[in-house]
């Protein structure tokens, strides 16, 4: 018997499960995903500054502290067009396999 079942162990699902346990520590929460962890994803290694703010709200302010923040952004399209910019608040690049596994 579960109080809450969350389907999808990515960042959104893991965050929902964590928040449910914060709001009700005695809740029986089941987090399900079709894949095993850690897993890699084709995209999603970039974590914006506001994402780190959300981690702090979940009680995980140091989850990615071992990855250096970067103030620069560089994106290359499949056609080779490149865009570079300096961001207002530094972002992080954390492999999805690492980030997802830590969050789960």
PDB file of C-alpha atoms in Angstrom:
ATOM      1  CA  UNK A   1       0.000   0.000   0.000  1.00  0.00           C
ATOM      2  CA  UNK A   2       1.412   3.387  -1.069  1.00  0.00           C
ATOM      3  CA  UNK A   3       0.289   6.901  -0.259  1.00  0.00           C
ATOM      4  CA  UNK A   4       1.799   8.220  -3.483  1.00  0.00           C
ATOM      5  CA  UNK A   5       3.182   6.592  -6.614  1.00  0.00           C
ATOM      6  CA  UNK A   6       5.308   8.793  -8.878  1.00  0.00           C
ATOM      7  CA  UNK A   7       5.913   7.452 -12.382  1.00  0.00           C
ATOM      8  CA  UNK A   8       9.120   8.757 -13.923  1.00  0.00           C
ATOM      9  CA  UNK A   9      12.399   9.016 -12.034  1.00  0.00           C
ATOM     10  CA  UNK A  10      13.823  11.970 -13.935  1.00  0.00           C
ATOM     11  CA  UNK A  11      14.344  15.338 -12.259  1.00  0.00           C
ATOM     12  CA  UNK A  12      10.636  16.221 -12.160  1.00  0.00           C
ATOM     13  CA  UNK A  13       9.490  12.879 -10.772  1.00  0.00           C
ATOM     14  CA  UNK A  14      12.325  12.627  -8.252  1.00  0.00           C
ATOM     15  CA  UNK A  15      11.658  16.180  -7.090  1.00  0.00           C
ATOM     16  CA  UNK A  16       7.956  15.441  -6.680  1.00  0.00           C
ATOM     17  CA  UNK A  17       8.719  12.359  -4.588  1.00  0.00           C
ATOM     18  CA  UNK A  18      11.216  14.285  -2.436  1.00  0.00           C
ATOM     19  CA  UNK A  19       8.782  17.140  -1.878  1.00  0.00           C
ATOM     20  CA  UNK A  20       6.007  14.737  -0.907  1.00  0.00           C
ATOM     21  CA  UNK A  21       8.279  13.215   1.750  1.00  0.00           C
ATOM     22  CA  UNK A  22       9.198  16.691   3.008  1.00  0.00           C
ATOM     23  CA  UNK A  23       5.554  17.630   3.377  1.00  0.00           C
ATOM     24  CA  UNK A  24       4.605  14.313   4.921  1.00  0.00           C
ATOM     25  CA  UNK A  25       7.642  12.420   6.255  1.00  0.00           C
ATOM     26  CA  UNK A  26       5.547   9.407   7.217  1.00  0.00           C
ATOM     27  CA  UNK A  27       4.153   8.979   3.682  1.00  0.00           C
ATOM     28  CA  UNK A  28       4.931   5.806   1.795  1.00  0.00           C
ATOM     29  CA  UNK A  29       6.187   7.085  -1.569  1.00  0.00           C
ATOM     30  CA  UNK A  30       7.090   4.835  -4.483  1.00  0.00           C
ATOM     31  CA  UNK A  31       9.168   6.227  -7.355  1.00  0.00           C
ATOM     32  CA  UNK A  32       8.986   4.146 -10.555  1.00  0.00           C
ATOM     33  CA  UNK A  33      10.905   4.391 -13.810  1.00  0.00           C
ATOM     34  CA  UNK A  34      11.161   2.065 -16.792  1.00  0.00           C
ATOM     35  CA  UNK A  35      14.955   2.458 -16.932  1.00  0.00           C
ATOM     36  CA  UNK A  36      17.678   1.502 -14.494  1.00  0.00           C
ATOM     37  CA  UNK A  37      19.780   4.200 -12.836  1.00  0.00           C
ATOM     38  CA  UNK A  38      22.263   5.632 -13.402  1.00  0.00           C
ATOM     39  CA  UNK A  39      21.357   6.233 -17.013  1.00  0.00           C
ATOM     40  CA  UNK A  40      22.511   8.711 -19.598  1.00  0.00           C
ATOM     41  CA  UNK A  41      20.265  10.885 -21.731  1.00  0.00           C
ATOM     42  CA  UNK A  42      20.983  12.470 -25.086  1.00  0.00           C
ATOM     43  CA  UNK A  43      20.528  15.963 -23.684  1.00  0.00           C
ATOM     44  CA  UNK A  44      19.962  17.724 -20.432  1.00  0.00           C
ATOM     45  CA  UNK A  45      23.432  18.075 -18.939  1.00  0.00           C
ATOM     46  CA  UNK A  46      22.969  21.815 -18.482  1.00  0.00           C
ATOM     47  CA  UNK A  47      21.545  22.957 -15.170  1.00  0.00           C
ATOM     48  CA  UNK A  48      20.552  26.612 -15.067  1.00  0.00           C
ATOM     49  CA  UNK A  49      21.140  28.733 -11.981  1.00  0.00           C
ATOM     50  CA  UNK A  50      17.458  28.648 -11.053  1.00  0.00           C
ATOM     51  CA  UNK A  51      17.683  24.833 -11.061  1.00  0.00           C
ATOM     52  CA  UNK A  52      20.240  25.057  -8.273  1.00  0.00           C
ATOM     53  CA  UNK A  53      17.810  27.340  -6.403  1.00  0.00           C
ATOM     54  CA  UNK A  54      15.164  24.607  -6.700  1.00  0.00           C
ATOM     55  CA  UNK A  55      17.603  22.011  -5.357  1.00  0.00           C
ATOM     56  CA  UNK A  56      18.158  24.208  -2.305  1.00  0.00           C
ATOM     57  CA  UNK A  57      14.388  24.408  -1.752  1.00  0.00           C
ATOM     58  CA  UNK A  58      14.320  20.601  -1.788  1.00  0.00           C
ATOM     59  CA  UNK A  59      16.994  20.564   0.915  1.00  0.00           C
ATOM     60  CA  UNK A  60      19.754  19.550  -1.519  1.00  0.00           C
ATOM     61  CA  UNK A  61      21.848  22.717  -1.907  1.00  0.00           C
ATOM     62  CA  UNK A  62      25.103  20.793  -2.390  1.00  0.00           C
ATOM     63  CA  UNK A  63      23.879  18.083  -4.782  1.00  0.00           C
ATOM     64  CA  UNK A  64      26.019  19.447  -7.633  1.00  0.00           C
ATOM     65  CA  UNK A  65      28.533  21.474  -5.606  1.00  0.00           C
ATOM     66  CA  UNK A  66      31.397  19.316  -6.879  1.00  0.00           C
ATOM     67  CA  UNK A  67      30.761  20.587 -10.434  1.00  0.00           C
ATOM     68  CA  UNK A  68      32.211  24.020 -11.169  1.00  0.00           C
ATOM     69  CA  UNK A  69      29.763  26.700 -12.261  1.00  0.00           C
ATOM     70  CA  UNK A  70      30.393  28.299 -15.619  1.00  0.00           C
ATOM     71  CA  UNK A  71      29.492  31.859 -16.599  1.00  0.00           C
ATOM     72  CA  UNK A  72      29.616  31.089 -20.336  1.00  0.00           C
ATOM     73  CA  UNK A  73      27.217  29.311 -22.664  1.00  0.00           C
ATOM     74  CA  UNK A  74      28.067  27.837 -26.052  1.00  0.00           C
ATOM     75  CA  UNK A  75      25.566  26.052 -28.279  1.00  0.00           C
ATOM     76  CA  UNK A  76      26.304  24.471 -31.661  1.00  0.00           C
ATOM     77  CA  UNK A  77      23.463  23.490 -33.982  1.00  0.00           C
ATOM     78  CA  UNK A  78      23.589  20.320 -36.093  1.00  0.00           C
ATOM     79  CA  UNK A  79      24.299  22.606 -39.070  1.00  0.00           C
ATOM     80  CA  UNK A  80      27.333  24.075 -37.336  1.00  0.00           C
ATOM     81  CA  UNK A  81      25.921  27.459 -36.326  1.00  0.00           C
ATOM     82  CA  UNK A  82      27.388  28.476 -32.989  1.00  0.00           C
ATOM     83  CA  UNK A  83      26.066  30.870 -30.381  1.00  0.00           C
ATOM     84  CA  UNK A  84      28.162  32.028 -27.417  1.00  0.00           C
ATOM     85  CA  UNK A  85      27.058  34.177 -24.499  1.00  0.00           C
ATOM     86  CA  UNK A  86      27.928  35.174 -20.966  1.00  0.00           C
ATOM     87  CA  UNK A  87      25.078  34.436 -18.582  1.00  0.00           C
ATOM     88  CA  UNK A  88      23.831  36.614 -15.726  1.00  0.00           C
ATOM     89  CA  UNK A  89      24.134  33.775 -13.207  1.00  0.00           C
ATOM     90  CA  UNK A  90      26.539  30.854 -13.646  1.00  0.00           C
ATOM     91  CA  UNK A  91      25.141  27.514 -14.799  1.00  0.00           C
ATOM     92  CA  UNK A  92      26.391  23.987 -14.218  1.00  0.00           C
ATOM     93  CA  UNK A  93      27.077  21.112 -16.571  1.00  0.00           C
ATOM     94  CA  UNK A  94      26.477  17.777 -14.878  1.00  0.00           C
ATOM     95  CA  UNK A  95      26.146  14.498 -16.794  1.00  0.00           C
ATOM     96  CA  UNK A  96      22.532  13.332 -16.636  1.00  0.00           C
ATOM     97  CA  UNK A  97      23.661   9.893 -15.459  1.00  0.00           C
ATOM     98  CA  UNK A  98      25.226  11.574 -12.406  1.00  0.00           C
ATOM     99  CA  UNK A  99      22.510  14.157 -11.753  1.00  0.00           C
ATOM    100  CA  UNK A 100      19.553  11.777 -12.105  1.00  0.00           C
ATOM    101  CA  UNK A 101      21.166   9.084  -9.952  1.00  0.00           C
ATOM    102  CA  UNK A 102      21.925  11.576  -7.178  1.00  0.00           C
ATOM    103  CA  UNK A 103      18.433  13.000  -7.259  1.00  0.00           C
ATOM    104  CA  UNK A 104      16.805   9.556  -7.176  1.00  0.00           C
TER     105      UNK A 104
END
